[in-house]
Amino acid sequence: MSIATMTLFHSPASPFVRKVLVLLHETGQVDRVELKTINLTPVNPVAELNADNPAGKIPALRLADGSVLFDSRVIVEYLDQQHVGSPLIPREGAARWRRLTLAALADAIMDAAVLTRYETFLRPQEKRWDEWVEAQQGKVRRGLENLEREHIAELHAVFDVAAIGVACGLGYLDLRMPDFGWRERQPKLAAWYAEVSQRASMVATDPARG
Ligand code: 99T
């Protein structure tokens, strides 16, 4: 019998959804959530989702009382307060702001990669704006350079909200921008990613598995 009391609006390709799923796996809560798969793009919205999240974005999490949480940052923080193990977001002190800022960098990489995807895949060919795509990819490139230069030791230290975000962002680059070539430019990040990709939580949520 299912013990799910929450519903996660979900798509296997979304790195933001994957962050939530990885956290659920890492904290032993995966059975508490039922997945509702949503196929959407900005120009192909889903009415049921819009009713719950006016931004029309996933992830959104419907709780047992019917209320809905979004976006991924809020959902991850909520779920991290629902288990008894070590928190994956430090509750206070300098570590909290440091790890949340690193997680925000991961989100920024994902945002720019998703916007690149929409511009290059969704927008009609004749309306595409190469300079804008290049600018979004510049954000991804600078983010990865910064991770390689300054944050490798922090990533190795603990698989928490920050590391989960970076791992899901890199997974998304491999899915949607396979020719981006980040591994040659960021070999330390690539080695770290190869290691964390073997975690059960990452394997179970790998979008390449469908
Ligand atoms: O923008 C839209 O209307 C629909 N897009 C989304 O719902 C994307 C799916 S990734 N989600 C977000 O952008 C969420 C961002 C938010 N700040 C959060 O939750 O953290 C789909 C990528 C793909 O299909 O390639």
PDB file of C-alpha atoms and ligand atoms in Angstrom:
ATOM      1  CA  MET A   1       0.000   0.000   0.000  1.00  0.00           C
ATOM      2  CA  SER A   2       1.301   3.437  -0.922  1.00  0.00           C
ATOM      3  CA  ILE A   3       2.256   5.709   1.949  1.00  0.00           C
ATOM      4  CA  ALA A   4       2.483   8.732  -0.336  1.00  0.00           C
ATOM      5  CA  THR A   5       0.815  11.809   1.104  1.00  0.00           C
ATOM      6  CA  MET A   6       2.338  14.376  -1.253  1.00  0.00           C
ATOM      7  CA  THR A   7       2.246  14.814  -5.023  1.00  0.00           C
ATOM      8  CA  LEU A   8       5.217  16.130  -6.988  1.00  0.00           C
ATOM      9  CA  PHE A   9       4.529  17.694 -10.374  1.00  0.00           C
ATOM     10  CA  HIS A  10       7.360  16.128 -12.282  1.00  0.00           C
ATOM     11  CA  SER A  11       9.265  15.690 -15.526  1.00  0.00           C
ATOM     12  CA  PRO A  12      12.306  13.419 -15.762  1.00  0.00           C
ATOM     13  CA  ALA A  13      14.227  15.993 -17.844  1.00  0.00           C
ATOM     14  CA  SER A  14      13.937  18.830 -15.338  1.00  0.00           C
ATOM     15  CA  PRO A  15      17.098  19.411 -13.281  1.00  0.00           C
ATOM     16  CA  PHE A  16      15.023  21.350 -10.741  1.00  0.00           C
ATOM     17  CA  VAL A  17      12.721  18.369 -10.235  1.00  0.00           C
ATOM     18  CA  ARG A  18      15.755  16.101 -10.052  1.00  0.00           C
ATOM     19  CA  LYS A  19      17.161  18.108  -7.128  1.00  0.00           C
ATOM     20  CA  VAL A  20      13.974  17.379  -5.209  1.00  0.00           C
ATOM     21  CA  LEU A  21      14.049  13.688  -6.121  1.00  0.00           C
ATOM     22  CA  VAL A  22      17.703  13.288  -5.184  1.00  0.00           C
ATOM     23  CA  LEU A  23      17.028  14.896  -1.814  1.00  0.00           C
ATOM     24  CA  LEU A  24      14.065  12.551  -1.289  1.00  0.00           C
ATOM     25  CA  HIS A  25      16.320   9.560  -1.994  1.00  0.00           C
ATOM     26  CA  GLU A  26      19.166  10.836   0.149  1.00  0.00           C
ATOM     27  CA  THR A  27      16.837  11.426   3.106  1.00  0.00           C
ATOM     28  CA  GLY A  28      14.821   8.204   2.801  1.00  0.00           C
ATOM     29  CA  GLN A  29      11.550   9.936   1.937  1.00  0.00           C
ATOM     30  CA  VAL A  30      10.955   8.775  -1.603  1.00  0.00           C
ATOM     31  CA  ASP A  31       7.863   6.738  -0.671  1.00  0.00           C
ATOM     32  CA  ARG A  32       6.152   9.798   0.741  1.00  0.00           C
ATOM     33  CA  VAL A  33       5.737  11.359  -2.693  1.00  0.00           C
ATOM     34  CA  GLU A  34       3.660  10.324  -5.663  1.00  0.00           C
ATOM     35  CA  LEU A  35       4.856  11.613  -9.040  1.00  0.00           C
ATOM     36  CA  LYS A  36       2.529  13.366 -11.427  1.00  0.00           C
ATOM     37  CA  THR A  37       4.260  13.656 -14.777  1.00  0.00           C
ATOM     38  CA  ILE A  38       3.717  16.937 -16.585  1.00  0.00           C
ATOM     39  CA  ASN A  39       4.792  17.623 -20.155  1.00  0.00           C
ATOM     40  CA  LEU A  40       5.112  21.349 -20.497  1.00  0.00           C
ATOM     41  CA  THR A  41       7.033  24.169 -22.092  1.00  0.00           C
ATOM     42  CA  PRO A  42       6.556  27.918 -21.603  1.00  0.00           C
ATOM     43  CA  VAL A  43       4.337  27.962 -24.711  1.00  0.00           C
ATOM     44  CA  ASN A  44       2.512  24.742 -23.894  1.00  0.00           C
ATOM     45  CA  PRO A  45       1.309  25.247 -20.333  1.00  0.00           C
ATOM     46  CA  VAL A  46      -0.737  22.803 -18.266  1.00  0.00           C
ATOM     47  CA  ALA A  47      -3.933  24.236 -16.791  1.00  0.00           C
ATOM     48  CA  GLU A  48      -3.927  22.053 -13.673  1.00  0.00           C
ATOM     49  CA  LEU A  49      -0.405  23.152 -12.837  1.00  0.00           C
ATOM     50  CA  ASN A  50      -1.167  26.828 -13.519  1.00  0.00           C
ATOM     51  CA  ALA A  51      -3.987  26.603 -10.993  1.00  0.00           C
ATOM     52  CA  ASP A  52      -1.515  25.477  -8.323  1.00  0.00           C
ATOM     53  CA  ASN A  53       1.536  27.460  -9.425  1.00  0.00           C
ATOM     54  CA  PRO A  54       0.718  30.642 -11.354  1.00  0.00           C
ATOM     55  CA  ALA A  55       4.224  30.596 -12.841  1.00  0.00           C
ATOM     56  CA  GLY A  56       3.280  27.303 -14.513  1.00  0.00           C
ATOM     57  CA  LYS A  57       6.623  25.732 -13.631  1.00  0.00           C
ATOM     58  CA  ILE A  58       7.787  22.450 -12.206  1.00  0.00           C
ATOM     59  CA  PRO A  59       8.570  21.294  -9.622  1.00  0.00           C
ATOM     60  CA  ALA A  60       5.531  22.038  -7.487  1.00  0.00           C
ATOM     61  CA  LEU A  61       4.669  19.906  -4.459  1.00  0.00           C
ATOM     62  CA  ARG A  62       1.111  19.361  -3.282  1.00  0.00           C
ATOM     63  CA  LEU A  63       1.009  18.578   0.428  1.00  0.00           C
ATOM     64  CA  ALA A  64      -1.483  16.331   2.229  1.00  0.00           C
ATOM     65  CA  ASP A  65      -3.621  19.336   3.216  1.00  0.00           C
ATOM     66  CA  GLY A  66      -3.910  20.405  -0.443  1.00  0.00           C
ATOM     67  CA  SER A  67      -1.562  23.377  -0.189  1.00  0.00           C
ATOM     68  CA  VAL A  68       1.156  23.671  -2.817  1.00  0.00           C
ATOM     69  CA  LEU A  69       4.818  24.579  -2.448  1.00  0.00           C
ATOM     70  CA  PHE A  70       7.087  25.945  -5.169  1.00  0.00           C
ATOM     71  CA  ASP A  71       9.753  26.517  -6.390  1.00  0.00           C
ATOM     72  CA  SER A  72      12.483  23.869  -6.053  1.00  0.00           C
ATOM     73  CA  ARG A  73      14.365  25.900  -3.414  1.00  0.00           C
ATOM     74  CA  VAL A  74      11.326  26.062  -1.163  1.00  0.00           C
ATOM     75  CA  ILE A  75      10.433  22.404  -1.723  1.00  0.00           C
ATOM     76  CA  VAL A  76      13.952  21.246  -0.934  1.00  0.00           C
ATOM     77  CA  GLU A  77      14.020  23.314   2.254  1.00  0.00           C
ATOM     78  CA  TYR A  78      10.612  21.962   3.302  1.00  0.00           C
ATOM     79  CA  LEU A  79      11.550  18.321   2.676  1.00  0.00           C
ATOM     80  CA  ASP A  80      14.843  18.769   4.472  1.00  0.00           C
ATOM     81  CA  GLN A  81      12.882  19.670   7.587  1.00  0.00           C
ATOM     82  CA  GLN A  82      10.722  16.537   7.330  1.00  0.00           C
ATOM     83  CA  HIS A  83      13.326  13.881   8.164  1.00  0.00           C
ATOM     84  CA  VAL A  84      15.336  12.997  11.230  1.00  0.00           C
ATOM     85  CA  GLY A  85      18.771  12.453   9.636  1.00  0.00           C
ATOM     86  CA  SER A  86      21.524  15.025   9.213  1.00  0.00           C
ATOM     87  CA  PRO A  87      20.147  18.124   7.498  1.00  0.00           C
ATOM     88  CA  LEU A  88      21.200  18.621   3.891  1.00  0.00           C
ATOM     89  CA  ILE A  89      20.832  22.376   4.343  1.00  0.00           C
ATOM     90  CA  PRO A  90      22.749  23.704   7.344  1.00  0.00           C
ATOM     91  CA  ARG A  91      20.191  25.199   9.697  1.00  0.00           C
ATOM     92  CA  GLU A  92      22.256  28.203  10.766  1.00  0.00           C
ATOM     93  CA  GLY A  93      25.583  29.962  10.798  1.00  0.00           C
ATOM     94  CA  ALA A  94      28.066  30.772   8.046  1.00  0.00           C
ATOM     95  CA  ALA A  95      27.760  27.267   6.570  1.00  0.00           C
ATOM     96  CA  ARG A  96      24.084  27.882   5.798  1.00  0.00           C
ATOM     97  CA  TRP A  97      24.773  30.985   3.707  1.00  0.00           C
ATOM     98  CA  ARG A  98      27.810  29.453   2.052  1.00  0.00           C
ATOM     99  CA  ARG A  99      26.027  26.272   0.995  1.00  0.00           C
ATOM    100  CA  LEU A 100      22.862  28.123  -0.098  1.00  0.00           C
ATOM    101  CA  THR A 101      24.953  30.495  -2.201  1.00  0.00           C
ATOM    102  CA  LEU A 102      26.672  27.550  -3.856  1.00  0.00           C
ATOM    103  CA  ALA A 103      23.238  26.008  -4.441  1.00  0.00           C
ATOM    104  CA  ALA A 104      22.120  29.316  -5.995  1.00  0.00           C
ATOM    105  CA  LEU A 105      25.085  29.179  -8.365  1.00  0.00           C
ATOM    106  CA  ALA A 106      23.960  25.697  -9.402  1.00  0.00           C
ATOM    107  CA  ASP A 107      20.424  27.017  -9.962  1.00  0.00           C
ATOM    108  CA  ALA A 108      21.808  29.868 -12.081  1.00  0.00           C
ATOM    109  CA  ILE A 109      23.650  27.358 -14.275  1.00  0.00           C
ATOM    110  CA  MET A 110      20.429  25.368 -14.657  1.00  0.00           C
ATOM    111  CA  ASP A 111      18.373  28.492 -15.432  1.00  0.00           C
ATOM    112  CA  ALA A 112      20.778  29.556 -18.177  1.00  0.00           C
ATOM    113  CA  ALA A 113      20.930  26.033 -19.603  1.00  0.00           C
ATOM    114  CA  VAL A 114      17.122  25.706 -19.632  1.00  0.00           C
ATOM    115  CA  LEU A 115      16.803  29.107 -21.350  1.00  0.00           C
ATOM    116  CA  THR A 116      19.383  27.982 -23.917  1.00  0.00           C
ATOM    117  CA  ARG A 117      17.350  24.843 -24.493  1.00  0.00           C
ATOM    118  CA  TYR A 118      14.126  26.790 -25.010  1.00  0.00           C
ATOM    119  CA  GLU A 119      15.794  29.261 -27.364  1.00  0.00           C
ATOM    120  CA  THR A 120      17.502  26.625 -29.494  1.00  0.00           C
ATOM    121  CA  PHE A 121      14.812  23.938 -29.452  1.00  0.00           C
ATOM    122  CA  LEU A 122      11.477  25.695 -29.041  1.00  0.00           C
ATOM    123  CA  ARG A 123      11.781  29.070 -30.681  1.00  0.00           C
ATOM    124  CA  PRO A 124      11.126  29.054 -34.440  1.00  0.00           C
ATOM    125  CA  GLN A 125      14.376  29.089 -36.391  1.00  0.00           C
ATOM    126  CA  GLU A 126      13.797  32.490 -38.007  1.00  0.00           C
ATOM    127  CA  LYS A 127      13.282  34.142 -34.611  1.00  0.00           C
ATOM    128  CA  ARG A 128      16.374  32.798 -32.893  1.00  0.00           C
ATOM    129  CA  TRP A 129      18.814  35.250 -31.345  1.00  0.00           C
ATOM    130  CA  ASP A 130      22.345  33.840 -31.375  1.00  0.00           C
ATOM    131  CA  GLU A 131      23.800  36.603 -29.209  1.00  0.00           C
ATOM    132  CA  TRP A 132      21.281  35.858 -26.485  1.00  0.00           C
ATOM    133  CA  VAL A 133      22.075  32.121 -26.578  1.00  0.00           C
ATOM    134  CA  GLU A 134      25.781  32.953 -26.413  1.00  0.00           C
ATOM    135  CA  ALA A 135      25.125  35.171 -23.367  1.00  0.00           C
ATOM    136  CA  GLN A 136      23.234  32.375 -21.580  1.00  0.00           C
ATOM    137  CA  GLN A 137      26.005  29.923 -22.361  1.00  0.00           C
ATOM    138  CA  GLY A 138      28.468  32.480 -21.005  1.00  0.00           C
ATOM    139  CA  LYS A 139      26.668  32.248 -17.656  1.00  0.00           C
ATOM    140  CA  VAL A 140      27.024  28.469 -17.702  1.00  0.00           C
ATOM    141  CA  ARG A 141      30.697  28.708 -18.678  1.00  0.00           C
ATOM    142  CA  ARG A 142      31.526  31.251 -15.953  1.00  0.00           C
ATOM    143  CA  GLY A 143      29.629  29.236 -13.366  1.00  0.00           C
ATOM    144  CA  LEU A 144      31.561  26.078 -14.192  1.00  0.00           C
ATOM    145  CA  GLU A 145      34.882  27.949 -14.190  1.00  0.00           C
ATOM    146  CA  ASN A 146      34.068  29.314 -10.754  1.00  0.00           C
ATOM    147  CA  LEU A 147      33.202  25.846  -9.434  1.00  0.00           C
ATOM    148  CA  GLU A 148      36.469  24.426 -10.810  1.00  0.00           C
ATOM    149  CA  ARG A 149      38.569  27.254  -9.415  1.00  0.00           C
ATOM    150  CA  GLU A 150      37.034  27.769  -5.994  1.00  0.00           C
ATOM    151  CA  HIS A 151      34.615  25.102  -4.869  1.00  0.00           C
ATOM    152  CA  ILE A 152      35.939  21.608  -5.563  1.00  0.00           C
ATOM    153  CA  ALA A 153      36.912  20.925  -1.946  1.00  0.00           C
ATOM    154  CA  GLU A 154      33.511  22.147  -0.733  1.00  0.00           C
ATOM    155  CA  LEU A 155      31.776  19.865  -3.210  1.00  0.00           C
ATOM    156  CA  HIS A 156      33.782  16.875  -2.007  1.00  0.00           C
ATOM    157  CA  ALA A 157      33.050  17.708   1.647  1.00  0.00           C
ATOM    158  CA  VAL A 158      29.388  16.692   1.771  1.00  0.00           C
ATOM    159  CA  PHE A 159      26.616  15.657  -0.625  1.00  0.00           C
ATOM    160  CA  ASP A 160      24.150  18.291   0.521  1.00  0.00           C
ATOM    161  CA  VAL A 161      21.882  20.897  -1.096  1.00  0.00           C
ATOM    162  CA  ALA A 162      24.829  22.562  -2.861  1.00  0.00           C
ATOM    163  CA  ALA A 163      26.423  19.382  -4.176  1.00  0.00           C
ATOM    164  CA  ILE A 164      23.024  18.000  -5.230  1.00  0.00           C
ATOM    165  CA  GLY A 165      22.328  21.183  -7.191  1.00  0.00           C
ATOM    166  CA  VAL A 166      25.686  21.125  -8.974  1.00  0.00           C
ATOM    167  CA  ALA A 167      25.325  17.420  -9.790  1.00  0.00           C
ATOM    168  CA  CYS A 168      21.831  17.913 -11.223  1.00  0.00           C
ATOM    169  CA  GLY A 169      23.008  20.923 -13.232  1.00  0.00           C
ATOM    170  CA  LEU A 170      25.873  18.928 -14.755  1.00  0.00           C
ATOM    171  CA  GLY A 171      23.494  16.065 -15.519  1.00  0.00           C
ATOM    172  CA  TYR A 172      21.260  18.507 -17.356  1.00  0.00           C
ATOM    173  CA  LEU A 173      24.163  19.821 -19.445  1.00  0.00           C
ATOM    174  CA  ASP A 174      24.935  16.251 -20.478  1.00  0.00           C
ATOM    175  CA  LEU A 175      21.282  15.684 -21.373  1.00  0.00           C
ATOM    176  CA  ARG A 176      20.543  18.860 -23.315  1.00  0.00           C
ATOM    177  CA  MET A 177      23.948  20.285 -24.298  1.00  0.00           C
ATOM    178  CA  PRO A 178      26.011  17.128 -24.892  1.00  0.00           C
ATOM    179  CA  ASP A 179      28.520  18.973 -27.108  1.00  0.00           C
ATOM    180  CA  PHE A 180      29.246  21.708 -24.583  1.00  0.00           C
ATOM    181  CA  GLY A 181      32.574  20.034 -23.731  1.00  0.00           C
ATOM    182  CA  TRP A 182      32.741  21.100 -20.081  1.00  0.00           C
ATOM    183  CA  ARG A 183      34.732  18.055 -18.941  1.00  0.00           C
ATOM    184  CA  GLU A 184      37.855  19.100 -20.882  1.00  0.00           C
ATOM    185  CA  ARG A 185      37.733  22.595 -19.395  1.00  0.00           C
ATOM    186  CA  GLN A 186      36.854  21.488 -15.851  1.00  0.00           C
ATOM    187  CA  PRO A 187      38.654  18.176 -15.166  1.00  0.00           C
ATOM    188  CA  LYS A 188      38.387  18.391 -11.348  1.00  0.00           C
ATOM    189  CA  LEU A 189      34.673  19.008 -11.563  1.00  0.00           C
ATOM    190  CA  ALA A 190      34.386  16.126 -14.026  1.00  0.00           C
ATOM    191  CA  ALA A 191      36.180  13.770 -11.612  1.00  0.00           C
ATOM    192  CA  TRP A 192      33.910  14.823  -8.746  1.00  0.00           C
ATOM    193  CA  TYR A 193      30.826  14.382 -10.931  1.00  0.00           C
ATOM    194  CA  ALA A 194      31.918  10.911 -12.062  1.00  0.00           C
ATOM    195  CA  GLU A 195      32.114   9.922  -8.398  1.00  0.00           C
ATOM    196  CA  VAL A 196      28.771  11.349  -7.242  1.00  0.00           C
ATOM    197  CA  SER A 197      26.979  10.059 -10.340  1.00  0.00           C
ATOM    198  CA  GLN A 198      27.365   6.586  -8.859  1.00  0.00           C
ATOM    199  CA  ARG A 199      25.302   7.396  -5.779  1.00  0.00           C
ATOM    200  CA  ALA A 200      22.043   5.457  -5.704  1.00  0.00           C
ATOM    201  CA  SER A 201      20.077   8.728  -5.617  1.00  0.00           C
ATOM    202  CA  MET A 202      21.748   9.953  -8.811  1.00  0.00           C
ATOM    203  CA  VAL A 203      21.416   6.624 -10.613  1.00  0.00           C
ATOM    204  CA  ALA A 204      17.711   6.344  -9.723  1.00  0.00           C
ATOM    205  CA  THR A 205      16.988   9.846 -11.055  1.00  0.00           C
ATOM    206  CA  ASP A 206      19.204   9.776 -14.157  1.00  0.00           C
ATOM    207  CA  PRO A 207      17.082  11.299 -16.966  1.00  0.00           C
ATOM    208  CA  ALA A 208      18.880   9.092 -19.500  1.00  0.00           C
ATOM    209  CA  ARG A 209      17.109   6.134 -17.842  1.00  0.00           C
ATOM    210  CA  GLY A 210      13.787   7.687 -18.908  1.00  0.00           C
TER     211      GLY A 210
HETATM  212  O1  99T B   1       9.086  28.077 -17.966  1.00  0.00           O
HETATM  213  C1  99T B   1       8.065  27.369 -18.075  1.00  0.00           C
HETATM  214  O2  99T B   1       6.954  27.843 -18.339  1.00  0.00           O
HETATM  215  C2  99T B   1       8.155  25.889 -17.870  1.00  0.00           C
HETATM  216  N1  99T B   1       9.428  25.483 -17.411  1.00  0.00           N
HETATM  217  C3  99T B   1       9.635  24.798 -16.283  1.00  0.00           C
HETATM  218  O3  99T B   1       8.732  24.465 -15.540  1.00  0.00           O
HETATM  219  C4  99T B   1      11.071  24.397 -15.944  1.00  0.00           C
HETATM  220  C5  99T B   1      11.228  22.932 -16.225  1.00  0.00           C
HETATM  221  S1  99T B   1      12.885  22.468 -16.512  1.00  0.00           S
HETATM  222  N2  99T B   1      11.256  24.615 -14.514  1.00  0.00           N
HETATM  223  C6  99T B   1      11.839  25.734 -14.074  1.00  0.00           C
HETATM  224  O4  99T B   1      12.329  26.570 -14.818  1.00  0.00           O
HETATM  225  C7  99T B   1      11.845  25.879 -12.557  1.00  0.00           C
HETATM  226  C8  99T B   1      12.740  27.013 -12.077  1.00  0.00           C
HETATM  227  C9  99T B   1      12.433  27.412 -10.638  1.00  0.00           C
HETATM  228  N3  99T B   1      13.212  28.561 -10.263  1.00  0.00           N
HETATM  229  C10 99T B   1      12.706  26.287  -9.644  1.00  0.00           C
HETATM  230  O5  99T B   1      11.844  25.414  -9.460  1.00  0.00           O
HETATM  231  O6  99T B   1      13.743  26.311  -9.000  1.00  0.00           O
HETATM  232  C11 99T B   1      12.627  21.615 -18.063  1.00  0.00           C
HETATM  233  C12 99T B   1      13.869  21.493 -18.833  1.00  0.00           C
HETATM  234  C13 99T B   1      13.726  20.690 -20.098  1.00  0.00           C
HETATM  235  O7  99T B   1      12.651  20.137 -20.417  1.00  0.00           O
HETATM  236  O8  99T B   1      14.743  20.571 -20.802  1.00  0.00           O
END
